[in-house]
Amino acid sequence: MEKDKIDKKDHILDVAEKVFSDKGFDGASTRLISSEAGVNMAMLNYYFGSKEGLFLAIFDRKISSFQDILQNIGNDDTIGSWDKMDRYIELYSERVVNNNCFQKLLYQEMSINRRSDLSDKLRDILMKNVSELFKILQEGIDNGEFKKDTDMQMVIATMYGTKNFIVNTPLMSSALLGYDIQDDKNIEDKLKPHLKSFFKSLLKTYLLNDHEHAN
Amino acid sequence: MEKDKIDKKDHILDVAEKVFSDKGFDGASTRLISSEAGVNMAMLNYYFGSKEGLFLAIFDRKISSFQDILQNIGNDDTIGSWDKMDRYIELYSERVVNNNCFQKLLYQEMSINRRSDLSDKLRDILMKNVSELFKILQEGIDNGEFKKDTDMQMVIATMYGTKNFIVNTPLMSSALLGYDIQDDKNIEDKLKPHLKSFFKSLLKTYLLNDHEHAN
DNA sequence: TTGCATTAATCAATCGTTTGATTAATTTTG
DNA sequence: CAAAATTAATCAAACGATTGATTAATGCAA
């Protein structure tokens, strides 16, 4: 059955995503991945051609669902710029703290510069997501809701960086925050609300003009 | 001569630091490192025992100079909390944007889950640096200079995360900031001042109580 | 039976490491 | 001081292990 095959490939991709994010590309052997996935080693090559093919397939799978999630917030004319920002923070914090092992993989790959074609591709995709945030910020500045001297680039770097730091160095951030951020329950109950409320509070004071502070 | 030996070991460590940070631990072969350093392969084992020994030696060398740089800012009684924060931002931005290939290595290692003993060690060292920042923040809150509801943990995650994001994903951050952050001149002329002024501006609005805003 | 899925066995290549030999430097000895 | 003895540094070559990949044989459903 075609369905079974897809499920199997998907299962392999799930496992590979996890193992790659734990060990890195070079540290994750095909033998380990296949045994973790409960399939014969040759199946990886049979399905994905090569180890690199498997690796790329992980990204291909995600990329399709990766795009438009954060898009089209900026196109809503009925709400103000801060409310858009608020919504972006909500969605971003939600999305990103899930798939955290893919996020880890993504930034590992962007940090090491091996497959430069892939890196470029990932950069472009991320920049596309970033552009939505740009739009929101620019609009807020133009309509006077945000401060004129807002450093948009750095605001973006701050959001992405802070999230990455927490997700990608769990040992460090768990020690810092005082709870295990690898635990799913803690992620849901503590980390997500924590991240959201901090981002809102931080950016509200930074972005909003004084006359808006009352809100 | 003893000096030559130290210089040689130091040279190997320099090269290894660069290669490891480029390729990751598993991606960097001992053959590549030794050929880049212009020494025989066996010398790596002769000097450092093993590949892992070489890797650890990189950290040992840095760690000694790593410690006290950011320390003792908090102990100065003659300046206010924000001024201490200001000074921390200055030093942190300076230090960190230099040795950026070590920083890359450091967070690569903390991201991957391999030698947990090393990871723990690195976490402890970083937490020690963090504690100085904690001290400054706590003091500022206690003396009323900073807001009572300051999220200290997240402020720290933001500073470390934002810097990491910029340094560790140069492809992304160069596209975002609009200049090549791998270029030494750009680092000095643009990135450092940029980072400093943003951190100050961002944290000033977030940390300071309203009656301090005039400053 | 035919075609795809799956397996164990095997491949060459590369890995980190070790070896034994050789050279250079240092120390000891007469 | 000079010769001998010892130690340290360096090298090419080879080691066993592991890597990603391939093969040929088998299983199995249509």
Short mmCIF file of C-alpha atoms (C1' of nucleotides) in Angstrom, two decimals:
data_model
loop_
_atom_site.label_atom_id
_atom_site.label_comp_id
_atom_site.label_asym_id
_atom_site.label_seq_id
_atom_site.Cartn_x
_atom_site.Cartn_y
_atom_site.Cartn_z
CA MET A 1 0.00 0.00 0.00
CA GLU A 2 1.24 3.47 -0.90
CA LYS A 3 0.07 4.82 2.45
CA ASP A 4 2.25 2.44 4.41
CA LYS A 5 5.28 3.51 2.44
CA ILE A 6 4.65 7.15 3.15
CA ASP A 7 4.10 6.42 6.81
CA LYS A 8 7.34 4.50 6.93
CA LYS A 9 9.30 7.24 5.23
CA ASP A 10 7.72 9.72 7.56
CA HIS A 11 8.65 7.66 10.55
CA ILE A 12 12.24 7.42 9.38
CA LEU A 13 12.29 11.17 8.89
CA ASP A 14 10.94 11.71 12.40
CA VAL A 15 13.64 9.55 13.91
CA ALA A 16 16.38 11.00 11.72
CA GLU A 17 15.34 14.51 12.68
CA LYS A 18 15.71 13.65 16.31
CA VAL A 19 19.01 11.84 15.97
CA PHE A 20 20.54 14.48 13.72
CA SER A 21 19.52 17.23 16.10
CA ASP A 22 21.05 15.34 19.01
CA LYS A 23 24.33 14.37 17.41
CA GLY A 24 24.80 16.63 14.43
CA PHE A 25 25.10 15.45 10.86
CA ASP A 26 28.52 13.86 11.19
CA GLY A 27 27.89 12.46 14.63
CA ALA A 28 24.76 10.63 13.59
CA SER A 29 25.61 7.40 11.81
CA THR A 30 23.24 5.75 9.38
CA ARG A 31 23.44 2.62 11.48
CA LEU A 32 22.19 4.44 14.54
CA ILE A 33 19.41 6.16 12.67
CA SER A 34 18.22 2.96 11.05
CA SER A 35 18.32 0.99 14.27
CA GLU A 36 16.49 3.73 16.14
CA ALA A 37 13.89 3.71 13.39
CA GLY A 38 13.73 -0.06 13.44
CA VAL A 39 14.53 -0.50 9.78
CA ASN A 40 17.34 -2.03 7.84
CA MET A 41 20.24 0.24 7.08
CA ALA A 42 19.91 -0.19 3.35
CA MET A 43 16.40 1.21 3.51
CA LEU A 44 17.77 4.67 4.11
CA ASN A 45 19.61 4.57 0.82
CA TYR A 46 16.72 2.82 -0.85
CA TYR A 47 14.31 5.57 0.15
CA PHE A 48 16.51 8.64 0.26
CA GLY A 49 19.50 7.77 -1.90
CA SER A 50 22.12 8.79 0.62
CA LYS A 51 22.70 10.10 4.09
CA GLU A 52 22.73 13.60 2.72
CA GLY A 53 19.54 12.87 0.81
CA LEU A 54 17.93 11.79 4.05
CA PHE A 55 19.14 14.95 5.71
CA LEU A 56 17.79 17.15 2.96
CA ALA A 57 14.50 15.27 2.96
CA ILE A 58 13.99 16.36 6.55
CA PHE A 59 14.14 19.96 5.44
CA ASP A 60 12.06 19.43 2.33
CA ARG A 61 9.31 17.96 4.43
CA LYS A 62 9.29 20.82 6.89
CA ILE A 63 9.76 23.59 4.42
CA SER A 64 6.41 23.15 2.78
CA SER A 65 4.62 23.47 6.10
CA PHE A 66 7.12 26.03 7.23
CA GLN A 67 6.16 28.87 5.00
CA ASP A 68 2.90 30.59 5.45
CA ILE A 69 2.39 30.04 9.15
CA LEU A 70 3.52 33.46 10.18
CA GLN A 71 2.43 35.13 6.98
CA ASN A 72 -0.55 37.35 6.45
CA ILE A 73 -0.68 38.76 9.92
CA GLY A 74 0.46 42.04 8.45
CA ASN A 75 -2.33 42.17 5.91
CA ASP A 76 -5.10 42.51 8.45
CA ASP A 77 -6.23 46.13 8.34
CA THR A 78 -8.61 45.90 11.25
CA ILE A 79 -6.03 45.77 14.04
CA GLY A 80 -3.24 48.06 15.15
CA SER A 81 0.48 47.44 14.79
CA TRP A 82 1.04 46.43 18.37
CA ASP A 83 -1.80 43.95 18.19
CA LYS A 84 -0.16 42.45 15.13
CA MET A 85 3.08 42.27 17.04
CA ASP A 86 1.24 40.64 19.88
CA ARG A 87 -0.18 38.06 17.53
CA TYR A 88 3.20 37.43 15.95
CA ILE A 89 4.73 36.82 19.35
CA GLU A 90 1.99 34.38 20.22
CA LEU A 91 2.32 32.38 17.04
CA TYR A 92 6.09 32.52 17.01
CA SER A 93 6.42 31.33 20.57
CA GLU A 94 3.93 28.56 20.01
CA ARG A 95 5.34 27.29 16.79
CA VAL A 96 8.93 27.51 17.69
CA VAL A 97 8.90 25.82 21.02
CA ASN A 98 7.21 22.90 19.39
CA ASN A 99 9.37 21.40 16.59
CA ASN A 100 12.26 22.38 18.80
CA CYS A 101 14.48 19.60 17.54
CA PHE A 102 13.97 20.77 14.00
CA GLN A 103 14.84 24.28 15.08
CA LYS A 104 17.98 22.95 16.63
CA LEU A 105 18.85 21.18 13.42
CA LEU A 106 18.12 24.26 11.38
CA TYR A 107 20.45 26.51 13.29
CA GLN A 108 23.10 23.86 13.60
CA GLU A 109 23.14 23.71 9.85
CA MET A 110 23.22 27.48 9.50
CA SER A 111 26.01 27.69 12.02
CA ILE A 112 28.20 25.12 10.32
CA ASN A 113 28.59 26.14 6.73
CA ARG A 114 28.80 22.84 4.97
CA ARG A 115 26.14 22.50 2.35
CA SER A 116 26.18 26.11 1.31
CA ASP A 117 23.37 25.62 -1.17
CA LEU A 118 21.16 24.36 1.64
CA SER A 119 22.29 27.15 3.93
CA ASP A 120 21.37 29.71 1.31
CA LYS A 121 18.00 28.09 0.85
CA LEU A 122 17.31 28.08 4.56
CA ARG A 123 18.44 31.66 4.88
CA ASP A 124 16.01 32.69 2.17
CA ILE A 125 13.15 30.88 3.84
CA LEU A 126 13.92 32.40 7.20
CA MET A 127 14.26 35.82 5.63
CA LYS A 128 10.85 35.37 4.16
CA ASN A 129 9.43 34.79 7.61
CA VAL A 130 11.44 37.70 8.86
CA SER A 131 10.00 39.94 6.19
CA GLU A 132 6.56 39.60 7.71
CA LEU A 133 7.93 40.91 10.96
CA PHE A 134 9.61 43.71 9.05
CA LYS A 135 6.32 44.67 7.54
CA ILE A 136 4.64 44.88 10.90
CA LEU A 137 7.42 46.94 12.40
CA GLN A 138 7.66 49.29 9.45
CA GLU A 139 3.93 49.88 9.47
CA GLY A 140 4.00 50.63 13.17
CA ILE A 141 6.73 53.16 12.69
CA ASP A 142 5.00 54.78 9.76
CA ASN A 143 1.69 55.19 11.54
CA GLY A 144 3.38 56.58 14.64
CA GLU A 145 2.49 53.72 16.91
CA PHE A 146 6.13 52.61 17.24
CA LYS A 147 9.10 54.81 17.92
CA LYS A 148 10.80 56.34 14.92
CA ASP A 149 14.25 55.21 15.97
CA THR A 150 13.25 51.57 16.36
CA ASP A 151 16.07 49.25 15.32
CA MET A 152 14.03 46.78 13.35
CA GLN A 153 16.89 44.50 12.43
CA MET A 154 17.99 44.14 15.99
CA VAL A 155 14.48 43.59 17.25
CA ILE A 156 14.28 40.64 14.90
CA ALA A 157 17.69 39.37 15.92
CA THR A 158 16.58 39.61 19.53
CA MET A 159 13.43 37.59 19.05
CA TYR A 160 15.07 34.88 16.99
CA GLY A 161 18.21 34.86 19.10
CA THR A 162 16.51 34.66 22.44
CA LYS A 163 14.33 31.80 21.32
CA ASN A 164 17.27 29.96 19.79
CA PHE A 165 19.35 30.35 22.88
CA ILE A 166 16.66 28.83 25.02
CA VAL A 167 15.80 26.01 22.66
CA ASN A 168 19.27 25.13 21.42
CA THR A 169 21.17 25.16 24.68
CA PRO A 170 18.72 23.42 26.98
CA LEU A 171 21.36 22.59 29.54
CA MET A 172 22.21 26.25 29.89
CA SER A 173 18.72 27.64 29.76
CA SER A 174 17.35 25.05 32.16
CA ALA A 175 19.95 26.10 34.69
CA LEU A 176 19.15 29.73 34.01
CA LEU A 177 15.39 29.50 34.13
CA GLY A 178 15.24 27.06 36.99
CA TYR A 179 13.21 24.35 35.31
CA ASP A 180 13.94 21.60 32.82
CA ILE A 181 13.03 22.97 29.44
CA GLN A 182 13.36 19.54 27.84
CA ASP A 183 10.30 18.41 29.73
CA ASP A 184 7.17 18.68 27.62
CA LYS A 185 5.00 19.67 30.52
CA ASN A 186 7.34 22.46 31.51
CA ILE A 187 7.47 23.68 27.95
CA GLU A 188 3.71 23.95 27.82
CA ASP A 189 3.04 25.19 31.33
CA LYS A 190 6.04 27.39 31.96
CA LEU A 191 8.24 28.14 28.98
CA LYS A 192 5.61 29.17 26.47
CA PRO A 193 3.77 31.62 28.74
CA HIS A 194 7.09 32.84 30.08
CA LEU A 195 8.46 33.56 26.63
CA LYS A 196 5.28 35.22 25.44
CA SER A 197 4.85 37.53 28.38
CA PHE A 198 8.51 38.51 28.35
CA PHE A 199 8.58 39.32 24.67
CA LYS A 200 5.45 41.39 24.99
CA SER A 201 6.69 43.27 27.99
CA LEU A 202 10.14 43.85 26.55
CA LEU A 203 9.01 44.98 23.15
CA LYS A 204 6.13 47.03 24.43
CA THR A 205 8.45 49.31 26.32
CA TYR A 206 10.92 49.42 23.49
CA LEU A 207 8.59 49.86 20.57
CA LEU A 208 5.67 51.90 21.79
CA ASN A 209 5.72 55.65 21.89
CA ASP A 210 5.12 57.11 25.32
CA HIS A 211 1.55 58.16 24.72
CA GLU A 212 0.74 54.56 24.10
CA HIS A 213 2.16 53.37 27.38
CA ALA A 214 -1.15 53.57 29.14
CA ASN A 215 -2.47 50.65 27.08
CA MET B 1 63.52 25.32 24.06
CA GLU B 2 60.41 25.19 26.22
CA LYS B 3 59.04 28.32 24.59
CA ASP B 4 58.97 26.75 21.16
CA LYS B 5 57.00 23.83 22.42
CA ILE B 6 54.40 26.06 23.99
CA ASP B 7 54.23 28.14 20.86
CA LYS B 8 53.76 25.04 18.80
CA LYS B 9 51.03 23.67 21.01
CA ASP B 10 49.42 27.06 20.97
CA HIS B 11 49.58 27.18 17.23
CA ILE B 12 47.95 23.77 16.95
CA LEU B 13 45.25 24.91 19.33
CA ASP B 14 44.65 28.04 17.26
CA VAL B 15 44.24 26.01 14.11
CA ALA B 16 42.14 23.34 15.78
CA GLU B 17 39.84 25.98 17.24
CA LYS B 18 39.24 27.36 13.80
CA VAL B 19 38.75 23.99 12.10
CA PHE B 20 36.48 22.65 14.83
CA SER B 21 34.36 25.76 14.73
CA ASP B 22 34.06 25.49 10.96
CA LYS B 23 33.29 21.80 10.71
CA GLY B 24 32.15 20.71 14.14
CA PHE B 25 33.87 18.08 16.24
CA ASP B 26 32.94 15.10 14.13
CA GLY B 27 33.36 16.91 10.85
CA ALA B 28 36.91 17.96 11.60
CA SER B 29 39.33 15.09 10.99
CA THR B 30 42.65 14.87 12.73
CA ARG B 31 44.27 14.68 9.32
CA LEU B 32 42.80 18.00 8.29
CA ILE B 33 43.72 19.70 11.54
CA SER B 34 47.29 18.46 11.45
CA SER B 35 47.78 19.37 7.81
CA GLU B 36 46.31 22.82 8.37
CA ALA B 37 48.63 23.27 11.30
CA GLY B 38 51.56 21.95 9.29
CA VAL B 39 52.44 19.22 11.75
CA ASN B 40 52.50 15.47 11.60
CA MET B 41 49.30 13.76 12.50
CA ALA B 42 50.87 11.83 15.33
CA MET B 43 51.80 15.06 17.05
CA LEU B 44 48.21 15.69 17.98
CA ASN B 45 48.13 12.47 19.96
CA TYR B 46 51.63 13.06 21.23
CA TYR B 47 50.73 16.44 22.64
CA PHE B 48 47.09 16.07 23.53
CA GLY B 49 46.56 12.35 23.88
CA SER B 50 43.55 12.15 21.63
CA LYS B 51 41.23 14.11 19.42
CA GLU B 52 38.99 14.68 22.39
CA GLY B 53 41.99 15.75 24.43
CA LEU B 54 42.83 18.31 21.80
CA PHE B 55 39.26 19.50 21.82
CA LEU B 56 39.23 19.85 25.58
CA ALA B 57 42.59 21.63 25.54
CA ILE B 58 41.02 24.38 23.45
CA PHE B 59 38.54 25.02 26.21
CA ASP B 60 41.05 24.72 29.00
CA ARG B 61 43.20 27.36 27.38
CA LYS B 62 40.33 29.80 26.98
CA ILE B 63 38.70 29.14 30.27
CA SER B 64 41.46 30.66 32.34
CA SER B 65 41.27 33.93 30.42
CA PHE B 66 37.53 33.59 30.20
CA GLN B 67 36.67 33.93 33.81
CA ASP B 68 37.41 37.18 35.43
CA ILE B 69 36.88 39.47 32.49
CA LEU B 70 33.31 40.25 33.27
CA GLN B 71 33.72 39.81 36.98
CA ASN B 72 33.99 42.51 39.56
CA ILE B 73 31.91 45.05 37.76
CA GLY B 74 29.26 44.51 40.36
CA ASN B 75 31.59 45.20 43.24
CA ASP B 76 32.15 48.83 42.38
CA ASP B 77 30.15 50.87 44.88
CA THR B 78 30.81 54.22 43.27
CA ILE B 79 28.53 53.82 40.27
CA GLY B 80 24.83 53.15 39.84
CA SER B 81 23.21 49.96 38.60
CA TRP B 82 22.51 51.24 35.14
CA ASP B 83 26.08 52.37 34.75
CA LYS B 84 27.20 48.90 35.71
CA MET B 85 24.82 47.52 33.14
CA ASP B 86 26.24 49.93 30.63
CA ARG B 87 29.73 48.76 31.40
CA TYR B 88 28.72 45.11 31.19
CA ILE B 89 27.19 45.70 27.78
CA GLU B 90 30.36 47.40 26.59
CA LEU B 91 32.66 44.64 27.76
CA TYR B 92 30.36 41.85 26.69
CA SER B 93 29.92 43.22 23.20
CA GLU B 94 33.62 43.79 22.82
CA ARG B 95 34.75 40.46 24.11
CA VAL B 96 32.21 38.36 22.45
CA VAL B 97 32.44 39.70 18.96
CA ASN B 98 36.12 39.02 19.06
CA ASN B 99 36.90 35.30 19.65
CA ASN B 100 33.78 34.64 17.65
CA CYS B 101 35.02 31.31 16.40
CA PHE B 102 35.48 30.14 19.95
CA GLN B 103 32.00 31.35 20.79
CA LYS B 104 30.70 29.37 17.88
CA LEU B 105 32.51 26.30 19.11
CA LEU B 106 31.23 26.81 22.61
CA TYR B 107 27.59 26.94 21.65
CA GLN B 108 27.91 24.19 19.09
CA GLU B 109 29.13 21.97 21.86
CA MET B 110 26.37 23.04 24.22
CA SER B 111 23.83 22.41 21.53
CA ILE B 112 24.96 18.90 20.74
CA ASN B 113 24.50 16.26 23.38
CA ARG B 114 27.74 14.38 23.32
CA ARG B 115 30.28 14.69 26.08
CA SER B 116 27.95 15.61 28.88
CA ASP B 117 30.82 16.12 31.31
CA LEU B 118 32.23 18.86 29.13
CA SER B 119 28.80 20.34 28.58
CA ASP B 120 28.27 20.49 32.31
CA LYS B 121 31.63 22.14 32.79
CA LEU B 122 30.90 24.73 30.15
CA ARG B 123 27.49 25.40 31.59
CA ASP B 124 29.02 26.03 34.99
CA ILE B 125 31.53 28.46 33.57
CA LEU B 126 28.90 30.34 31.67
CA MET B 127 26.65 30.40 34.68
CA LYS B 128 29.46 31.97 36.63
CA ASN B 129 29.64 34.78 34.09
CA VAL B 130 25.90 35.01 34.19
CA SER B 131 25.92 35.37 37.93
CA GLU B 132 27.71 38.70 37.66
CA LEU B 133 24.91 39.95 35.48
CA PHE B 134 22.43 38.58 38.00
CA LYS B 135 24.11 40.52 40.73
CA ILE B 136 23.89 43.78 38.81
CA LEU B 137 20.25 43.25 37.96
CA GLN B 138 19.27 42.23 41.48
CA GLU B 139 21.00 45.23 42.97
CA GLY B 140 19.27 47.54 40.55
CA ILE B 141 15.92 46.09 41.47
CA ASP B 142 16.64 46.30 45.18
CA ASN B 143 17.72 49.92 45.09
CA GLY B 144 14.73 50.90 42.99
CA GLU B 145 16.67 51.85 39.92
CA PHE B 146 15.26 48.94 37.91
CA LYS B 147 11.66 47.90 37.70
CA LYS B 148 10.47 45.45 40.31
CA ASP B 149 8.96 43.06 37.77
CA THR B 150 12.15 42.77 35.74
CA ASP B 151 12.54 39.28 34.34
CA MET B 152 16.21 38.81 35.08
CA GLN B 153 16.52 35.35 33.59
CA MET B 154 15.01 36.44 30.33
CA VAL B 155 17.09 39.58 30.15
CA ILE B 156 20.14 37.36 30.34
CA ALA B 157 18.78 34.94 27.77
CA THR B 158 18.12 37.90 25.51
CA MET B 159 21.62 39.29 25.73
CA TYR B 160 23.32 35.96 25.24
CA GLY B 161 20.85 34.80 22.65
CA THR B 162 20.93 37.91 20.51
CA LYS B 163 24.70 37.91 20.42
CA ASN B 164 24.83 34.20 19.62
CA PHE B 165 22.35 34.54 16.85
CA ILE B 166 24.36 37.24 15.18
CA VAL B 167 27.72 35.59 15.65
CA ASN B 168 26.76 31.98 15.00
CA THR B 169 24.56 32.40 11.98
CA PRO B 170 26.56 34.94 9.97
CA LEU B 171 24.79 34.11 6.74
CA MET B 172 21.48 34.96 8.30
CA SER B 173 22.55 37.98 10.27
CA SER B 174 24.50 39.47 7.39
CA ALA B 175 21.39 39.32 5.26
CA LEU B 176 19.39 40.79 8.09
CA LEU B 177 21.73 43.61 9.06
CA GLY B 178 22.71 44.49 5.52
CA TYR B 179 26.47 44.11 5.89
CA ASP B 180 28.87 41.20 5.98
CA ILE B 181 29.45 40.43 9.63
CA GLN B 182 32.32 38.10 8.78
CA ASP B 183 34.38 41.05 7.65
CA ASP B 184 36.69 42.29 10.39
CA LYS B 185 36.30 45.89 9.44
CA ASN B 186 32.55 45.67 9.53
CA ILE B 187 32.70 43.98 12.91
CA GLU B 188 34.73 46.81 14.34
CA ASP B 189 33.08 49.73 12.58
CA LYS B 190 29.49 48.61 12.42
CA LEU B 191 28.59 45.54 14.42
CA LYS B 192 30.14 46.43 17.75
CA PRO B 193 28.69 49.94 17.98
CA HIS B 194 25.43 48.65 16.62
CA LEU B 195 25.16 45.93 19.22
CA LYS B 196 26.15 48.19 22.06
CA SER B 197 23.76 50.98 21.27
CA PHE B 198 20.89 48.59 20.70
CA PHE B 199 21.41 46.72 23.95
CA LYS B 200 21.60 49.96 25.86
CA SER B 201 18.54 51.39 24.25
CA LEU B 202 16.52 48.19 24.57
CA LEU B 203 17.41 47.51 28.18
CA LYS B 204 17.16 51.10 29.27
CA THR B 205 13.51 51.24 28.38
CA TYR B 206 12.88 47.82 29.82
CA LEU B 207 14.82 48.05 33.03
CA LEU B 208 14.62 51.64 34.19
CA ASN B 209 11.76 52.96 36.21
CA ASP B 210 9.91 55.85 34.59
CA HIS B 211 11.40 58.53 36.80
CA GLU B 212 14.78 57.56 35.44
CA HIS B 213 13.75 57.92 31.84
CA ALA B 214 14.95 61.45 31.60
CA ASN B 215 18.59 60.36 31.94
"C1'" DT C 1 5.27 -14.91 -12.00
"C1'" DT C 2 6.37 -10.18 -11.70
"C1'" DG C 3 7.86 -6.18 -9.26
"C1'" DC C 4 8.66 -3.94 -5.19
"C1'" DA C 5 10.27 -4.26 -0.33
"C1'" DT C 6 13.55 -5.93 2.80
"C1'" DT C 7 17.42 -8.32 4.40
"C1'" DA C 8 22.32 -9.86 5.59
"C1'" DA C 9 26.65 -9.65 3.74
"C1'" DT C 10 30.07 -7.06 1.81
"C1'" DC C 11 32.52 -3.05 -0.25
"C1'" DA C 12 36.05 0.63 -0.44
"C1'" DA C 13 37.08 4.69 2.01
"C1'" DT C 14 38.08 7.13 5.92
"C1'" DC C 15 38.35 7.52 10.69
"C1'" DG C 16 41.42 8.11 15.14
"C1'" DT C 17 45.16 5.93 16.87
"C1'" DT C 18 49.49 3.29 17.41
"C1'" DT C 19 53.71 1.70 15.99
"C1'" DG C 20 58.79 1.42 15.23
"C1'" DA C 21 62.33 4.00 13.36
"C1'" DT C 22 64.88 8.25 12.98
"C1'" DT C 23 66.48 12.62 14.22
"C1'" DA C 24 67.36 16.38 17.50
"C1'" DA C 25 68.15 17.90 21.98
"C1'" DT C 26 69.58 17.26 26.60
"C1'" DT C 27 71.91 15.10 30.37
"C1'" DT C 28 75.34 12.27 32.29
"C1'" DT C 29 79.75 10.53 32.66
"C1'" DG C 30 84.71 10.00 32.42
"C1'" DC D 1 85.42 19.34 27.27
"C1'" DA D 2 84.01 15.43 24.67
"C1'" DA D 3 81.93 11.09 24.29
"C1'" DA D 4 78.25 8.32 25.65
"C1'" DA D 5 73.69 7.72 27.30
"C1'" DT D 6 69.19 9.26 27.71
"C1'" DT D 7 65.17 11.75 26.57
"C1'" DA D 8 62.14 14.30 23.56
"C1'" DA D 9 60.33 15.34 19.10
"C1'" DT D 10 59.03 13.96 14.63
"C1'" DC D 11 57.90 11.04 10.93
"C1'" DA D 12 55.88 7.58 7.48
"C1'" DA D 13 53.40 3.59 7.61
"C1'" DA D 14 50.08 0.71 9.16
"C1'" DC D 15 46.44 -0.72 12.49
"C1'" DG D 16 41.64 -2.09 13.63
"C1'" DA D 17 37.28 -0.01 13.71
"C1'" DT D 18 33.63 2.38 11.69
"C1'" DT D 19 31.70 4.93 8.11
"C1'" DG D 20 28.21 5.37 4.03
"C1'" DA D 21 27.09 2.73 0.32
"C1'" DT D 22 26.19 -1.37 -2.58
"C1'" DT D 23 25.21 -5.98 -3.72
"C1'" DA D 24 22.84 -10.24 -4.29
"C1'" DA D 25 19.58 -13.02 -2.20
"C1'" DT D 26 15.11 -13.49 -0.17
"C1'" DG D 27 10.20 -12.29 1.15
"C1'" DC D 28 5.92 -11.04 -0.25
"C1'" DA D 29 1.86 -9.13 -2.13
"C1'" DA D 30 -0.71 -8.50 -6.50
#
